Short mmCIF file of C-alpha atoms in Angstrom, two decimals:
data_model
loop_
_atom_site.label_atom_id
_atom_site.label_comp_id
_atom_site.label_asym_id
_atom_site.label_seq_id
_atom_site.Cartn_x
_atom_site.Cartn_y
_atom_site.Cartn_z
CA MET A 22 41.29 -72.44 44.35
CA LYS A 23 38.87 -70.22 42.34
CA LYS A 24 41.78 -69.14 40.26
CA ILE A 25 42.91 -73.24 39.55
CA LEU A 26 39.27 -73.97 38.72
CA LEU A 27 39.41 -70.86 36.14
CA VAL A 28 42.34 -72.29 34.35
CA TYR A 29 41.13 -75.72 34.32
CA LEU A 30 38.00 -74.51 32.87
CA ILE A 31 39.86 -72.27 29.99
CA LEU A 32 41.88 -75.48 29.13
CA ILE A 33 38.85 -77.57 28.79
CA GLY A 34 37.05 -75.10 26.73
CA LEU A 35 40.47 -74.89 24.44
CA PHE A 36 40.54 -78.43 24.22
CA VAL A 37 36.83 -78.86 23.14
CA ILE A 38 37.35 -75.93 20.73
CA TYR A 39 40.38 -77.84 18.89
CA VAL A 40 38.35 -81.45 18.67
CA TYR A 41 35.79 -79.33 17.59
CA GLN A 42 37.77 -77.83 14.77
CA TYR A 43 39.52 -80.71 14.00
CA GLN A 44 36.41 -82.87 13.18
CA SER A 45 35.22 -80.21 11.35
CA GLU A 46 38.07 -80.16 9.05
CA GLU A 47 37.96 -84.02 8.59
CA THR A 48 34.20 -83.88 7.50
CA THR A 49 35.35 -80.94 5.12
CA ASP A 50 37.93 -82.70 3.53
CA ASN A 51 36.15 -85.85 3.45
CA GLN A 52 33.23 -84.16 1.64
CA TRP A 53 35.78 -82.87 -0.93
CA SER A 54 36.95 -85.94 -1.08
CA ASP A 55 33.75 -87.80 -2.13
CA ARG A 56 33.06 -85.14 -4.52
CA GLU A 57 36.15 -85.24 -6.17
CA LEU A 58 36.18 -84.67 -9.87
CA ARG A 59 37.30 -87.98 -11.43
CA GLY A 60 35.50 -90.09 -13.84
CA THR A 61 36.19 -93.45 -15.23
CA ILE A 62 38.28 -94.52 -18.06
CA ASP A 63 35.19 -95.88 -19.98
CA GLU A 64 33.54 -92.78 -20.11
CA ASN A 65 34.40 -91.66 -23.69
CA TYR A 66 33.46 -88.12 -25.14
CA VAL A 67 33.70 -87.10 -28.67
CA MET A 68 35.11 -83.85 -30.67
CA VAL A 69 33.35 -83.50 -33.92
CA THR A 70 34.15 -81.01 -36.68
CA PHE A 71 34.73 -80.49 -40.27
CA GLN A 72 37.94 -80.30 -42.68
CA ALA A 73 39.64 -82.89 -39.97
CA GLY A 74 42.97 -82.94 -41.64
CA ILE A 75 43.91 -79.21 -41.16
CA ASP A 76 46.31 -77.86 -38.52
CA TYR A 77 43.80 -75.55 -36.89
CA TRP A 78 42.19 -78.36 -34.73
CA LYS A 79 45.21 -79.23 -33.07
CA ARG A 80 44.90 -77.03 -30.44
CA PRO A 81 41.46 -77.65 -29.47
CA LEU A 82 41.84 -81.27 -29.35
CA LYS A 83 45.14 -80.75 -27.32
CA GLY A 84 42.94 -78.75 -24.96
CA PHE A 85 40.27 -81.65 -25.13
CA GLU A 86 42.70 -84.20 -24.42
CA ASP A 87 44.50 -82.43 -21.41
CA ALA A 88 41.00 -81.88 -19.78
CA ALA A 89 40.49 -85.70 -20.34
CA GLU A 90 43.68 -86.47 -18.12
CA ALA A 91 42.80 -84.21 -15.82
CA LEU A 92 39.40 -85.99 -15.45
CA ASN A 93 40.55 -89.57 -15.64
CA VAL A 94 38.23 -89.98 -19.11
CA SER A 95 38.59 -90.98 -22.38
CA VAL A 96 38.30 -88.67 -25.34
CA GLU A 97 38.09 -89.33 -29.48
CA TYR A 98 38.14 -86.80 -32.47
CA ARG A 99 36.25 -87.47 -35.62
CA GLY A 100 35.72 -85.36 -38.34
CA ALA A 101 34.09 -84.70 -41.93
CA THR A 102 37.15 -84.65 -44.22
CA GLN A 103 35.69 -82.01 -46.58
CA TYR A 104 34.08 -79.10 -45.98
CA ASP A 105 30.90 -80.67 -46.48
CA VAL A 106 28.05 -80.27 -44.42
CA HIS A 107 26.30 -83.42 -45.07
CA GLU A 108 29.56 -85.25 -44.40
CA GLU A 109 29.55 -83.58 -41.01
CA ILE A 110 25.90 -84.63 -40.47
CA THR A 111 26.62 -88.00 -41.20
CA VAL A 112 29.77 -88.25 -39.02
CA LEU A 113 27.50 -86.74 -36.12
CA GLU A 114 25.04 -89.45 -36.20
CA GLN A 115 27.56 -92.26 -36.11
CA VAL A 116 28.94 -90.91 -33.21
CA ILE A 117 25.20 -90.06 -31.44
CA ALA A 118 24.62 -94.10 -32.56
CA LYS A 119 27.50 -95.30 -29.90
CA ASN A 120 26.01 -92.94 -27.13
CA PRO A 121 28.98 -91.26 -25.98
CA SER A 122 29.22 -89.64 -22.51
CA GLY A 123 29.23 -86.07 -24.32
CA ILE A 124 29.74 -84.54 -27.80
CA ALA A 125 31.75 -81.21 -28.74
CA ILE A 126 30.94 -79.91 -31.98
CA SER A 127 32.41 -77.31 -34.16
CA THR A 128 29.74 -76.80 -37.19
CA MET A 129 30.23 -75.20 -40.61
CA ASP A 130 26.58 -74.33 -40.88
CA PRO A 131 24.92 -72.65 -38.13
CA GLU A 132 21.32 -74.47 -38.74
CA ALA A 133 21.80 -77.48 -40.89
CA LEU A 134 22.92 -79.74 -38.05
CA ASN A 135 20.36 -78.65 -35.44
CA PRO A 136 18.12 -81.78 -35.78
CA VAL A 137 21.16 -83.88 -35.20
CA ILE A 138 22.27 -81.87 -32.35
CA ASP A 139 18.70 -81.77 -30.96
CA LYS A 140 18.32 -85.35 -31.11
CA ALA A 141 21.47 -85.92 -29.29
CA VAL A 142 20.33 -83.74 -26.66
CA GLU A 143 16.87 -85.32 -26.45
CA SER A 144 18.63 -88.82 -26.20
CA GLY A 145 20.62 -87.42 -23.17
CA ILE A 146 23.88 -86.87 -24.56
CA PRO A 147 25.31 -83.46 -23.46
CA VAL A 148 26.54 -81.50 -26.23
CA VAL A 149 28.50 -78.07 -26.20
CA MET A 150 29.60 -76.04 -29.40
CA PHE A 151 32.87 -74.60 -29.63
CA ASP A 152 34.43 -72.18 -32.46
CA ALA A 153 31.54 -72.30 -34.55
CA ASP A 154 28.19 -71.99 -32.98
CA ALA A 155 24.53 -73.14 -33.38
CA PRO A 156 22.77 -70.77 -31.88
CA ASN A 157 19.15 -72.01 -32.39
CA SER A 158 19.99 -75.71 -31.44
CA LYS A 159 19.70 -77.40 -27.88
CA ALA A 160 23.45 -77.44 -26.96
CA TYR A 161 23.97 -76.40 -23.60
CA ALA A 162 26.52 -73.73 -24.40
CA PHE A 163 29.18 -72.40 -26.75
CA LEU A 164 33.00 -71.94 -26.27
CA GLY A 165 34.64 -69.75 -28.32
CA THR A 166 35.72 -66.22 -29.79
CA ASN A 167 33.70 -63.10 -29.83
CA ASN A 168 33.86 -62.98 -33.62
CA TYR A 169 32.23 -59.72 -34.07
CA TYR A 170 34.69 -58.35 -31.64
CA ALA A 171 37.76 -60.19 -33.48
CA GLY A 172 36.66 -58.62 -36.88
CA VAL A 173 36.55 -54.94 -35.15
CA THR A 174 39.96 -55.75 -33.73
CA ALA A 175 41.36 -56.75 -37.39
CA ALA A 176 39.62 -53.68 -38.63
CA ASP A 177 41.60 -51.45 -36.08
CA LYS A 178 44.59 -52.89 -36.69
CA MET A 179 44.18 -52.87 -40.53
CA ALA A 180 43.71 -48.87 -39.85
CA GLU A 181 46.88 -48.59 -38.18
CA LEU A 182 48.77 -50.10 -40.86
CA LEU A 183 47.21 -47.97 -43.53
CA ASN A 184 47.30 -44.82 -41.57
CA GLU A 185 43.65 -44.63 -41.66
CA ALA A 186 43.27 -44.45 -45.57
CA GLY A 187 42.49 -46.65 -48.28
CA GLU A 188 40.72 -49.39 -50.48
CA VAL A 189 40.50 -52.91 -48.37
CA GLY A 190 38.90 -56.24 -49.25
CA VAL A 191 37.55 -59.43 -47.57
CA VAL A 192 38.51 -63.03 -48.14
CA THR A 193 36.10 -65.04 -46.02
CA HIS A 194 33.25 -67.90 -45.67
CA PRO A 195 29.72 -66.05 -46.07
CA ASN A 196 27.79 -68.80 -44.80
CA GLN A 197 29.62 -69.95 -41.61
CA LEU A 198 28.52 -67.83 -38.64
CA ASN A 199 31.62 -67.37 -36.82
CA HIS A 200 33.15 -65.77 -40.38
CA LYS A 201 29.98 -63.77 -41.08
CA GLU A 202 30.58 -62.35 -37.57
CA ARG A 203 34.17 -61.46 -38.30
CA THR A 204 33.02 -60.09 -41.58
CA GLU A 205 30.35 -58.00 -40.17
CA GLY A 206 32.91 -56.84 -37.13
CA PHE A 207 35.39 -55.92 -39.63
CA ARG A 208 33.16 -54.02 -42.27
CA GLU A 209 30.96 -52.30 -39.52
CA THR A 210 34.08 -50.84 -37.86
CA ILE A 211 35.67 -49.37 -41.57
CA GLU A 212 32.59 -47.94 -42.39
CA LYS A 213 31.67 -46.11 -38.83
CA GLU A 214 35.19 -45.22 -37.70
CA TYR A 215 37.41 -44.70 -40.70
CA PRO A 216 35.92 -42.61 -43.21
CA LYS A 217 38.92 -42.56 -45.68
CA MET A 218 38.79 -46.51 -45.61
CA THR A 219 36.61 -48.11 -47.96
CA VAL A 220 35.44 -51.88 -48.21
CA VAL A 221 35.50 -52.17 -51.63
CA ASP A 222 34.14 -56.04 -51.88
CA VAL A 223 33.79 -59.42 -49.97
CA LYS A 224 34.90 -62.70 -51.58
CA ASP A 225 34.14 -66.36 -50.61
CA GLY A 226 37.53 -68.12 -50.35
CA ARG A 227 35.85 -71.51 -49.22
CA GLY A 228 38.42 -71.93 -46.66
CA ASP A 229 40.72 -73.34 -49.51
CA GLN A 230 44.10 -72.09 -50.19
CA MET A 231 44.08 -71.86 -53.85
CA ILE A 232 40.24 -70.52 -54.15
CA SER A 233 41.53 -67.74 -51.60
CA LYS A 234 44.13 -67.12 -53.82
CA GLU A 235 42.40 -66.82 -57.27
CA VAL A 236 39.83 -64.36 -55.60
CA SER A 237 42.43 -62.33 -53.87
CA GLU A 238 43.92 -61.87 -57.16
CA GLU A 239 40.49 -60.99 -58.80
CA LEU A 240 40.49 -58.29 -55.99
CA MET A 241 43.72 -56.82 -57.25
CA ARG A 242 42.52 -56.72 -60.76
CA GLU A 243 39.31 -55.67 -60.08
CA TYR A 244 40.45 -52.89 -57.50
CA PRO A 245 44.04 -52.19 -58.40
CA ASN A 246 44.32 -49.43 -55.66
CA ILE A 247 43.44 -51.86 -53.35
CA LYS A 248 45.78 -51.41 -49.91
CA GLY A 249 44.77 -54.41 -47.83
CA ILE A 250 42.91 -57.72 -47.59
CA PHE A 251 41.62 -59.12 -44.22
CA ALA A 252 41.28 -63.22 -44.27
CA SER A 253 38.75 -64.65 -41.92
CA GLU A 254 40.52 -67.95 -41.54
CA ALA A 255 43.90 -69.56 -41.70
CA ASN A 256 43.97 -71.13 -45.35
CA GLY A 257 42.25 -68.14 -46.80
CA GLY A 258 45.31 -65.93 -45.19
CA VAL A 259 48.14 -68.02 -46.86
CA GLY A 260 46.28 -68.12 -49.89
CA VAL A 261 46.14 -64.17 -49.92
CA GLY A 262 49.70 -64.32 -49.10
CA LYS A 263 50.52 -66.36 -52.21
CA ALA A 264 48.68 -64.22 -54.15
CA VAL A 265 50.84 -61.15 -53.09
CA ILE A 266 53.84 -62.86 -53.76
CA ASP A 267 52.70 -63.74 -57.00
CA GLN A 268 51.48 -60.67 -58.39
CA GLN A 269 54.78 -58.91 -56.76
CA LYS A 270 52.83 -56.97 -54.26
CA LYS A 271 54.81 -57.88 -50.92
CA GLY A 272 54.77 -54.65 -49.16
CA ASP A 273 52.31 -52.77 -51.14
CA ILE A 274 49.00 -54.76 -49.87
CA HIS A 275 49.01 -55.36 -46.01
CA ILE A 276 47.46 -59.04 -44.97
CA ILE A 277 45.74 -59.36 -41.70
CA SER A 278 44.67 -63.33 -41.11
CA PHE A 279 43.08 -65.21 -38.33
CA ASP A 280 45.04 -68.25 -36.23
CA THR A 281 48.50 -69.34 -35.98
CA ASP A 282 49.22 -72.14 -37.91
CA LYS A 283 52.95 -72.60 -39.23
CA GLY A 284 52.04 -71.24 -42.95
CA THR A 285 50.65 -67.59 -41.60
CA LEU A 286 53.41 -67.63 -38.75
CA ASP A 287 56.11 -68.27 -41.66
CA MET A 288 54.34 -65.40 -43.63
CA ILE A 289 54.41 -63.10 -40.73
CA ASN A 290 58.00 -63.87 -40.22
CA ASP A 291 58.92 -63.10 -43.90
CA GLY A 292 56.94 -59.88 -44.07
CA ILE A 293 54.10 -61.28 -45.97
CA ILE A 294 51.13 -61.12 -43.72
CA SER A 295 51.01 -58.26 -41.31
CA ALA A 296 49.02 -59.53 -38.41
CA THR A 297 46.72 -62.39 -37.32
CA MET A 298 44.27 -63.02 -34.64
CA ALA A 299 45.01 -65.94 -32.42
CA GLN A 300 42.17 -67.35 -30.61
CA GLY A 301 42.26 -69.18 -27.44
CA THR A 302 41.79 -72.81 -29.29
CA TRP A 303 43.15 -74.83 -26.63
CA LYS A 304 40.55 -73.27 -23.68
CA MET A 305 37.97 -74.18 -26.51
CA GLY A 306 38.61 -77.58 -26.17
CA TYR A 307 39.92 -77.75 -22.25
CA TRP A 308 36.77 -76.34 -21.14
CA SER A 309 33.95 -77.87 -23.77
CA LEU A 310 35.01 -81.45 -22.22
CA GLN A 311 34.95 -80.02 -18.27
CA PHE A 312 31.40 -78.63 -19.35
CA LEU A 313 30.46 -81.99 -20.89
CA PHE A 314 32.01 -83.91 -17.49
CA HIS A 315 30.00 -81.58 -15.29
CA LEU A 316 26.57 -81.96 -17.66
CA GLN A 317 27.31 -85.65 -17.63
CA HIS A 318 27.47 -86.26 -13.80
CA ASP A 319 25.13 -83.59 -13.01
CA ILE A 320 27.16 -82.65 -10.14
CA ALA A 321 24.65 -80.66 -8.27
CA GLY A 322 21.73 -83.10 -9.06
CA GLU A 323 19.50 -80.18 -10.12
CA LEU A 324 19.79 -79.93 -13.65
CA GLU A 325 16.76 -81.32 -15.08
CA GLY A 326 17.10 -79.83 -18.45
CA GLU A 327 18.66 -76.44 -16.83
CA THR A 328 21.87 -75.74 -16.14
CA ASN A 329 23.87 -73.05 -14.18
CA LEU A 330 26.85 -73.55 -16.46
CA PRO A 331 27.01 -70.00 -18.99
CA ARG A 332 25.73 -70.31 -22.29
CA TYR A 333 28.38 -68.28 -23.91
CA VAL A 334 32.39 -68.40 -22.65
CA ASP A 335 34.56 -65.96 -24.70
CA THR A 336 37.84 -67.84 -24.92
CA GLY A 337 39.52 -64.56 -25.88
CA ILE A 338 42.02 -63.02 -28.88
CA THR A 339 45.59 -61.83 -29.14
CA VAL A 340 46.95 -59.86 -32.48
CA VAL A 341 50.27 -61.58 -33.60
CA THR A 342 52.57 -59.29 -35.19
CA LYS A 343 56.29 -60.00 -36.45
CA ASP A 344 57.19 -58.60 -32.92
CA ASN A 345 55.54 -61.42 -30.92
CA VAL A 346 55.55 -64.10 -33.43
CA ASN A 347 58.02 -66.25 -32.23
CA GLU A 348 55.88 -66.97 -29.45
CA TYR A 349 53.31 -68.79 -31.24
CA TYR A 350 55.42 -71.62 -32.60
CA PRO A 351 55.05 -74.91 -31.24
CA GLY A 352 57.48 -75.42 -28.04
CA GLU A 353 58.01 -71.73 -27.90
#
């Protein structure tokens, strides 16, 4: 009898454990279901940039849209048509007036938009920066490339191409923070690590192909022994490439560019541009919206002006050459 009683007690104990685990799993499942990260279609998040027509913004916008689909919210894209900070301020003011659920911004000037960005945050609209930061603003986070490191990477690649000797120049945006950081990383690395190389000049290409072409031709005239040019953005890189073609310098001057628009990829395939720095632009857009959604919903209920989200997220960089260029064409 004692043995039978012991067996019954064991069976009852196993049954109790089973019921307890089942109820615990049900409770956990219900909790996750109640907290599912899904918004509503009337939540509208906005991406704001400058030079709205350029190809560069297609990938971050695709990431923004993909995140919107995952979260069941709406998004729209607004941008200044020109490289004009006053126009971008006007566009941002118009977006704020519509009281969206959140705004992701890339700015051409690290200071000029700060009062408008702060106005949005103070009115309760979450704001994150992507691609180009406004570090002194009240935006919650910046998601983008470590631009100084990208410049370092470009310098190392240029040194490899030139066997660590020769004159090089830079075509950039001297007043835009991300481009300043890329230029600093490139210039300081050449100066510190490659004593037989010299950065002879830095020219303002203004993000325009024709202006970049003109200033590249100036570099070639002023420094006839120049062996390499680093362009800190895609339009500049294509402009430098056109200058090299027109001056019949293909093969004599190595170009390192930025980003992976079709014009840049084609010039890599044709041997005009030696390499380009590919940014994680899709990730910039995708995680910008994820951050904004979390800020809007205050999931933990504990923000009150603060957030556990990181202030900075490095979205990474890859060197693209003729060896891997086909991987970066759309659809590849």
